[in-house]
């Protein structure tokens, strides 16, 4: 039928009957898009030159040529992968960089890792072309060059902090100077075809603004019966001559990048990435409701503090007002809550300190805040602060959006002191954030979180291999000793008076002096190190005994 239409079109007197010729062209295009059986045509590309130079391929990424996508499968249409060339192995993602993980999101408001064992991201499926391709666009592939799919496999994609630290930093580092960046469309492999968490669009879209971010499941969906393939759409009116994309999607591409994200402890210049994202939300952040800080110091009351550097400041100029912001967690489920928040805010408002070395004075103006789903509002909140204090968790990653020289005071429960935020900062070329920490080791300060108190002993709760015990301690609610925060504020003020970030790194690397303190069961503060050591916690007998002791505390 199609051949007959082509013969008729060849005979059509287009010079005399323009409308008839146009109708014949539309008919031919529609007939060509109708599925027919038969062997695949020879693949055709839009342009022979490659979009990506091999030198521009990011580390651990695969550069594939002449590929189609179909229902979460990668069809290798390159003649080198025809079935008769079985000696050439298909690409695979079984290598170490692709061994990434996720937590099945079965609960909201807290990490889902309290319920199920972490799971490995499924392997990508690659296959060779066949004569039984199910759709017209696969039997007659025409490879788009205006779009370069970047198929991305993330680590812990459900976690806001890891999306920023492991995924956004990788993309920012390798896209900002790439010649192909404007043509890159991010396609994220999600486990089991699930949707992307909401924070992905907010965090990652500024890095790739030209195309929508899609899951592999959505990106590789088969075309609807009435939906023309990409090359047919061009016959019907492609806007490529004006630099625009075709009016419908394609599933075959001249090239594709397949990239694994960074592993959980890895990051690439997270401060630079966060600064870039913050700048993209500058207008929205300006319109966000301001944080209201209060202080007992007359010099600091009624304003939001001052960024005036304290180096060599004279006492008669008044104190430098530090804006201290306490981060709260959602009320449900009640895990990792700071139980004495009102007391800490009152102590903070009365806080005052004079640096003995420089004579500079400091006071605090304080507020509490809970992150929401509006990233611009979260950025505005943390950028209003000099110090962000909160319990360890993904929400503390908002601290990376702070102004340069700001400080994160991360509070841990004993048994879980994973210093992942400090590890990310230590991999920076030009770090802009100070990391300080306080670990509460006093069992009397800990109280079981809501999940543990209400649902234990559920057989699936905190039954997470060797880490289950530690995660129960991680999720304990606690009373934070003001004495510990007082010392952190004093030490941070000394660093500010001595030069800010340069003095901070000198403190850690040259002397070294601690940035991590521990509150002991004897109600004493001890130095816990410079922060150069640390990493994932490995529970042992001491922590099992601690768990047994804290279980009976009211």
XYZ file of C-alpha atoms in Angstrom:
554
model
C 0.000 0.000 0.000
C 2.821 2.374 0.806
C 4.601 1.579 -2.440
C 1.400 2.262 -4.369
C 1.071 5.636 -2.653
C 4.653 6.469 -3.585
C 3.935 5.715 -7.262
C 0.865 7.915 -7.166
C 2.883 10.670 -5.529
C 5.519 10.369 -8.248
C 2.847 10.973 -10.849
C 1.163 13.844 -8.983
C 1.311 17.121 -10.952
C 2.597 19.143 -7.982
C 3.329 22.145 -10.128
C -0.364 22.481 -11.042
C -2.128 21.122 -7.951
C -0.198 22.270 -4.891
C -2.964 21.387 -2.446
C -3.265 17.912 -3.869
C 0.494 17.438 -3.620
C 0.482 18.532 0.027
C -2.315 16.119 0.856
C -0.432 13.321 -0.873
C 2.674 14.072 1.209
C 0.668 13.922 4.418
C -0.913 10.647 3.319
C 2.467 9.172 2.536
C 3.859 10.226 5.913
C 0.901 8.655 7.705
C 1.252 5.432 5.759
C 4.971 5.251 6.496
C 4.287 5.551 10.220
C 1.833 2.639 10.105
C 3.468 -0.537 11.524
C 4.338 -3.157 8.937
C 6.236 -6.388 9.239
C 9.578 -6.844 7.570
C 13.325 -6.753 8.127
C 14.860 -3.623 9.635
C 16.041 -0.949 7.261
C 19.618 0.177 7.263
C 20.035 2.637 10.166
C 20.288 6.273 9.132
C 21.891 9.053 11.184
C 21.121 12.751 11.007
C 24.794 13.698 10.815
C 27.948 11.581 10.780
C 30.174 13.609 13.154
C 29.943 12.450 16.795
C 28.501 14.790 19.384
C 30.885 13.744 22.140
C 34.635 13.665 21.767
C 36.132 10.676 23.609
C 38.219 13.060 25.703
C 35.003 14.627 27.023
C 33.477 11.392 28.288
C 33.180 11.648 32.095
C 35.026 9.066 34.222
C 33.455 5.588 34.396
C 30.875 6.513 31.743
C 30.061 4.453 28.656
C 29.739 6.202 25.292
C 27.298 4.251 23.111
C 26.572 4.878 19.437
C 23.436 4.166 17.406
C 21.172 3.102 20.220
C 17.431 2.895 20.746
C 15.496 2.572 23.992
C 12.518 0.316 24.504
C 10.781 -0.465 27.789
C 13.899 0.091 29.949
C 16.112 -1.811 27.508
C 18.991 -0.429 25.465
C 18.914 -1.732 21.893
C 22.383 -1.629 20.340
C 21.620 -0.823 16.685
C 25.242 -0.374 15.722
C 26.120 -2.961 13.032
C 28.983 -4.124 15.248
C 26.354 -5.613 17.589
C 24.306 -7.498 15.005
C 23.499 -11.064 16.063
C 26.099 -12.455 13.657
C 28.767 -10.527 15.608
C 28.245 -12.392 18.857
C 31.965 -12.403 19.525
C 31.654 -8.704 20.436
C 30.171 -8.566 23.944
C 27.381 -6.188 24.766
C 28.062 -3.314 27.169
C 27.356 -4.152 30.789
C 27.016 -2.390 34.119
C 28.384 -5.186 36.279
C 31.622 -3.339 37.017
C 32.365 -1.737 40.390
C 31.446 1.892 39.530
C 27.888 0.749 38.744
C 27.388 -1.120 42.034
C 25.063 1.436 43.588
C 22.205 1.140 46.086
C 18.761 2.389 47.040
C 16.268 2.080 49.882
C 12.763 1.058 48.934
C 10.637 4.126 49.882
C 8.036 2.463 52.089
C 7.621 5.229 54.683
C 7.476 9.006 54.557
C 9.111 11.535 56.855
C 12.134 9.444 57.770
C 14.721 7.240 56.145
C 13.088 4.099 54.740
C 16.184 2.138 55.764
C 14.575 1.410 59.143
C 12.365 -1.188 57.454
C 14.195 -3.021 54.707
C 17.671 -4.075 53.766
C 19.337 -1.810 51.246
C 18.983 -3.068 47.694
C 21.337 -2.868 44.739
C 20.273 -0.850 41.722
C 19.167 -3.256 38.954
C 21.540 -3.838 36.064
C 20.732 -2.185 32.757
C 19.533 -4.519 30.033
C 21.329 -4.335 26.680
C 20.285 -6.362 23.655
C 21.061 -6.765 19.973
C 18.698 -5.749 17.133
C 16.503 -8.430 15.586
C 14.053 -8.903 12.701
C 11.219 -9.053 15.254
C 11.380 -5.490 16.508
C 7.963 -4.608 17.954
C 7.504 -1.056 16.655
C 8.058 0.864 13.458
C 10.666 3.212 14.937
C 12.793 0.216 15.947
C 12.409 -1.516 12.589
C 13.278 1.711 10.754
C 15.567 3.569 13.178
C 16.650 7.083 12.398
C 19.057 8.387 15.000
C 18.556 11.823 16.470
C 21.598 14.053 16.980
C 19.952 17.106 18.542
C 19.492 15.187 21.835
C 22.183 13.359 23.778
C 20.573 11.139 26.431
C 22.624 11.005 29.607
C 21.437 7.817 31.269
C 22.361 8.281 34.923
C 22.433 5.606 37.632
C 22.446 7.297 41.067
C 23.355 6.112 44.555
C 20.619 6.494 47.206
C 18.391 8.513 44.860
C 15.619 8.736 47.504
C 17.837 10.767 49.858
C 18.004 14.568 49.452
C 21.533 14.803 50.840
C 22.960 12.066 48.640
C 21.228 13.486 45.573
C 23.090 16.746 46.203
C 26.405 15.244 47.327
C 26.721 12.239 44.999
C 24.612 13.060 41.921
C 24.336 16.837 41.491
C 28.041 17.362 42.155
C 28.987 14.768 39.528
C 26.706 16.346 36.941
C 27.862 19.887 37.700
C 31.537 18.916 37.517
C 31.240 17.221 34.122
C 28.578 19.342 32.429
C 29.659 22.906 33.131
C 32.469 22.944 30.503
C 31.320 20.146 28.179
C 30.661 21.151 24.565
C 27.713 18.737 24.493
C 26.061 19.985 27.693
C 23.337 21.993 25.918
C 22.177 18.824 24.132
C 22.195 16.563 27.175
C 18.907 15.220 28.491
C 19.085 13.563 31.890
C 17.441 10.151 32.025
C 17.555 8.592 35.499
C 17.381 4.890 36.109
C 14.999 4.386 38.993
C 14.576 1.025 40.721
C 11.611 -1.033 39.574
C 10.456 1.780 37.281
C 9.449 4.009 40.214
C 9.007 7.761 39.863
C 11.714 10.257 40.716
C 11.579 11.804 44.199
C 10.359 15.398 44.133
C 13.709 16.852 45.197
C 15.366 15.658 41.970
C 13.593 18.219 39.831
C 14.446 21.009 42.276
C 18.106 20.096 42.773
C 19.137 18.842 39.348
C 16.986 20.739 36.855
C 19.136 23.916 37.110
C 22.099 21.848 35.897
C 20.309 20.633 32.739
C 17.654 23.242 31.924
C 17.140 22.515 28.211
C 15.251 19.221 28.503
C 12.913 17.678 31.059
C 14.358 15.153 33.494
C 12.771 11.765 32.951
C 13.021 8.291 34.374
C 14.256 5.556 32.078
C 10.843 3.914 32.366
C 9.100 7.018 30.971
C 11.809 7.871 28.462
C 11.757 4.389 26.912
C 7.972 3.960 26.758
C 6.731 2.744 23.418
C 5.085 5.304 21.194
C 1.317 5.445 21.210
C -0.299 4.016 18.045
C -1.252 7.521 16.916
C 2.110 9.056 17.877
C 4.456 9.434 14.895
C 8.097 8.522 15.241
C 10.661 11.291 15.386
C 11.653 11.216 11.716
C 8.036 11.136 10.542
C 7.400 14.162 12.713
C 10.154 15.956 10.849
C 8.335 15.311 7.576
C 5.226 16.792 9.142
C 7.105 19.905 10.195
C 10.292 19.843 12.212
C 11.552 23.068 13.743
C 15.218 22.066 13.604
C 15.900 24.749 11.008
C 15.241 27.295 13.760
C 17.266 25.456 16.402
C 14.273 23.881 18.158
C 13.611 20.241 19.004
C 11.259 18.099 16.934
C 7.594 18.259 17.874
C 7.546 14.696 19.197
C 9.941 12.404 21.001
C 12.372 9.969 19.479
C 13.617 6.697 20.907
C 16.732 6.287 18.740
C 19.871 8.377 19.143
C 23.210 8.757 17.428
C 24.955 8.641 20.816
C 24.158 8.027 24.449
C 26.151 8.369 27.654
C 25.617 5.874 30.474
C 27.084 7.171 33.740
C 27.133 5.917 37.328
C 26.816 8.493 40.073
C 29.354 8.883 42.817
C 29.302 6.485 45.745
C 27.932 7.597 49.096
C 31.214 8.866 50.560
C 32.328 10.594 47.350
C 31.648 14.123 46.181
C 33.106 16.690 43.757
C 33.297 20.304 44.938
C 29.943 20.296 46.667
C 30.172 23.959 47.699
C 30.538 25.051 44.066
C 27.594 22.901 43.019
C 25.403 24.209 45.836
C 26.405 27.800 45.026
C 25.417 27.298 41.376
C 22.036 25.868 42.386
C 21.482 28.677 44.902
C 22.184 31.311 42.259
C 19.580 29.763 39.964
C 16.977 30.269 42.710
C 18.120 33.792 43.656
C 14.907 35.571 42.627
C 12.633 32.997 44.269
C 14.740 33.066 47.438
C 14.425 36.852 47.689
C 10.643 36.493 47.713
C 10.654 33.787 50.419
C 9.364 34.697 53.904
C 12.278 35.878 56.085
C 13.481 34.053 59.178
C 12.823 36.008 62.382
C 15.851 36.035 64.693
C 15.716 37.250 68.289
C 18.379 38.016 70.867
C 18.758 39.165 74.448
C 21.716 41.348 73.484
C 20.612 44.954 72.832
C 23.201 45.264 70.045
C 21.684 42.308 68.184
C 17.971 42.662 68.878
C 15.782 43.876 66.071
C 18.116 42.843 63.264
C 19.258 39.684 61.550
C 22.860 39.938 62.625
C 25.946 41.261 60.894
C 28.475 39.799 58.510
C 31.086 42.343 59.582
C 34.379 40.422 59.896
C 35.593 40.257 63.474
C 39.320 40.301 62.654
C 40.888 42.829 64.966
C 37.528 44.390 65.793
C 37.715 46.822 68.671
C 35.536 46.235 71.698
C 33.913 49.698 71.451
C 32.455 48.805 68.056
C 30.111 46.333 69.654
C 29.828 42.592 69.164
C 29.578 40.654 65.933
C 26.075 39.201 65.975
C 26.108 35.592 64.840
C 22.868 34.378 63.326
C 22.269 30.899 64.720
C 19.581 28.782 63.086
C 18.347 25.543 64.702
C 17.033 23.002 62.204
C 14.004 21.014 63.307
C 12.754 17.708 61.917
C 9.159 16.772 60.971
C 6.986 15.923 63.941
C 5.897 12.622 62.370
C 7.456 10.213 62.789
C 9.137 11.631 65.877
C 12.698 10.435 65.350
C 15.980 12.307 65.862
C 14.121 15.121 67.594
C 15.918 17.659 69.773
C 13.769 17.445 72.885
C 14.999 20.584 74.641
C 14.743 23.032 71.738
C 13.087 25.859 73.780
C 15.893 25.724 76.356
C 18.575 25.823 73.653
C 16.982 28.812 71.957
C 16.813 30.706 75.263
C 20.455 29.930 76.073
C 21.454 30.910 72.549
C 19.758 34.302 72.784
C 21.689 35.072 75.984
C 25.025 33.842 74.624
C 27.981 36.239 74.544
C 31.710 35.637 74.113
C 34.953 37.614 73.975
C 37.880 36.108 72.093
C 40.918 36.316 74.430
C 43.378 36.491 71.517
C 41.846 39.376 69.562
C 39.481 40.995 72.041
C 36.645 40.680 69.510
C 33.222 40.175 71.075
C 30.411 38.027 69.769
C 26.730 37.648 70.578
C 24.011 35.501 69.062
C 20.602 36.130 67.542
C 18.711 32.875 67.167
C 15.762 31.167 65.460
C 14.394 27.708 64.664
C 13.324 26.449 61.245
C 12.065 23.294 59.560
C 12.949 22.580 55.913
C 10.023 22.245 53.530
C 9.499 21.116 49.965
C 10.268 24.594 48.535
C 14.003 24.533 47.803
C 14.168 28.286 47.197
C 12.692 28.965 50.655
C 15.147 26.503 52.215
C 18.048 28.225 50.480
C 16.855 31.622 51.696
C 16.609 30.315 55.260
C 20.116 28.859 55.495
C 21.676 31.801 53.667
C 20.267 34.063 56.374
C 22.336 32.194 58.996
C 25.973 32.087 60.041
C 25.586 28.803 61.942
C 23.156 25.942 61.229
C 22.636 23.473 64.106
C 20.777 20.197 63.738
C 20.688 16.454 64.198
C 22.498 14.377 61.600
C 20.325 13.663 58.568
C 19.674 14.512 54.943
C 18.157 17.887 55.867
C 21.530 19.057 57.190
C 22.778 19.019 53.584
C 20.932 22.334 53.204
C 23.950 23.820 55.010
C 25.931 23.588 51.764
C 23.758 26.417 50.393
C 24.996 28.786 53.112
C 27.099 31.832 52.357
C 30.874 31.144 52.239
C 32.328 30.929 55.733
C 29.147 29.624 57.326
C 29.232 26.683 59.721
C 27.354 23.423 60.113
C 27.095 22.161 63.714
C 26.113 18.512 63.297
C 24.753 16.704 66.345
C 25.096 12.907 66.625
C 23.731 10.273 68.958
C 26.384 7.900 70.206
C 26.505 4.793 68.056
C 26.058 6.605 64.748
C 28.665 9.226 63.944
C 28.805 8.955 60.176
C 30.690 12.082 59.171
C 29.631 11.955 55.530
C 29.133 15.734 55.250
C 32.642 16.308 56.588
C 33.986 13.731 54.118
C 32.360 15.555 51.212
C 33.864 18.857 52.325
C 37.303 17.323 52.702
C 37.253 16.366 49.007
C 36.735 19.967 47.902
C 39.313 22.041 46.086
C 37.978 25.278 47.606
C 35.727 24.426 50.564
C 33.404 27.212 51.663
C 31.680 25.659 54.674
C 32.990 24.831 58.153
C 32.010 21.506 59.711
C 31.793 21.145 63.490
C 30.237 18.291 65.451
C 28.939 17.293 68.870
C 28.300 13.644 69.785
C 26.011 13.026 72.760
C 27.372 9.916 74.525
C 25.308 10.288 77.689
C 22.661 7.495 77.762
C 20.459 9.634 79.985
C 20.125 12.185 77.177
C 18.689 9.668 74.688
C 15.092 8.531 74.321
C 13.709 5.950 71.854
C 12.304 7.408 68.675
C 8.641 7.003 67.814
C 9.140 4.058 65.462
C 11.140 2.135 68.020
C 8.859 3.001 70.935
C 5.589 2.317 69.085
C 6.388 -0.573 66.756
C 9.141 -2.604 68.395
C 9.523 -5.540 68.350
C 8.296 -5.636 64.752
C 10.344 -8.314 62.964
C 11.094 -6.035 60.011
C 11.867 -2.833 61.921
C 15.578 -2.014 62.208
C 16.325 -5.537 61.022
C 18.980 -4.190 58.653
C 21.943 -6.534 58.809
C 24.691 -5.334 61.129
C 23.617 -1.684 60.922
C 20.160 -2.148 62.407
C 21.351 -1.702 65.965
C 23.281 1.456 65.109
C 20.343 2.933 63.230
C 18.126 2.538 66.261
C 20.632 4.632 68.172
C 20.839 7.071 65.257
C 17.079 7.633 65.383
C 16.936 8.245 69.134
C 15.487 11.556 70.236
C 17.857 13.433 72.524
C 18.468 16.351 74.805
C 21.402 18.358 73.480
C 23.642 19.753 76.257
C 24.009 23.507 75.888
C 27.540 23.240 77.287
C 28.603 21.468 74.105
C 27.026 24.006 71.760
C 28.507 26.821 73.860
C 32.013 25.480 73.241
C 31.355 25.038 69.522
C 30.154 28.643 69.246
C 33.219 29.870 71.125
C 35.606 27.898 68.921
C 33.830 29.039 65.766
C 34.069 32.645 66.957
C 37.811 32.257 67.592
C 38.222 30.975 64.048
C 36.232 33.900 62.666
C 38.333 36.359 64.610
C 41.533 34.719 63.333
C 40.632 34.808 59.652
C 37.615 32.637 58.866
C 38.068 29.706 56.488
C 41.850 30.002 56.357
C 42.039 29.838 60.156
C 39.614 26.903 60.191
C 41.798 24.795 57.915
C 44.911 25.872 59.749
C 43.245 24.670 62.957
C 42.528 21.258 61.474
C 45.656 20.626 59.453
C 48.512 22.457 61.126
C 48.007 22.274 64.881
C 45.704 20.188 64.842
C 42.847 21.292 67.068
C 39.494 19.498 67.302
C 36.308 20.406 65.505
C 34.454 17.423 67.005
C 33.550 17.193 70.705
C 31.804 14.512 72.763
C 29.477 14.898 75.763
C 30.262 11.979 78.062
C 28.032 10.099 80.548
C 29.970 11.952 83.268
C 28.578 15.239 81.891
C 31.958 16.369 80.676
C 33.012 17.636 77.289
C 36.009 15.946 75.724
C 37.825 16.452 72.453
C 36.918 13.813 69.888
C 39.468 14.693 67.215
C 40.121 16.973 64.276
C 37.468 15.407 62.076
C 40.132 13.965 59.791
C 39.120 10.467 60.880
C 35.656 8.955 60.873
C 33.318 7.313 58.421
C 30.504 4.767 58.650
C 29.888 3.423 62.119
C 30.371 -0.295 62.776
C 28.345 -1.415 65.792
C 29.898 -3.629 68.437
C 29.281 -4.988 71.900
C 29.640 -1.630 73.623
C 26.758 -0.222 71.596
C 24.523 -3.205 72.336
C 25.102 -2.581 76.037
C 24.352 1.116 75.514
C 21.138 0.256 73.715
C 20.038 -1.932 76.610
C 20.747 0.864 79.095
C 18.934 3.580 77.148
C 15.852 1.469 76.527
C 14.616 1.982 80.084
C 15.223 5.721 80.222
C 12.040 7.822 80.363
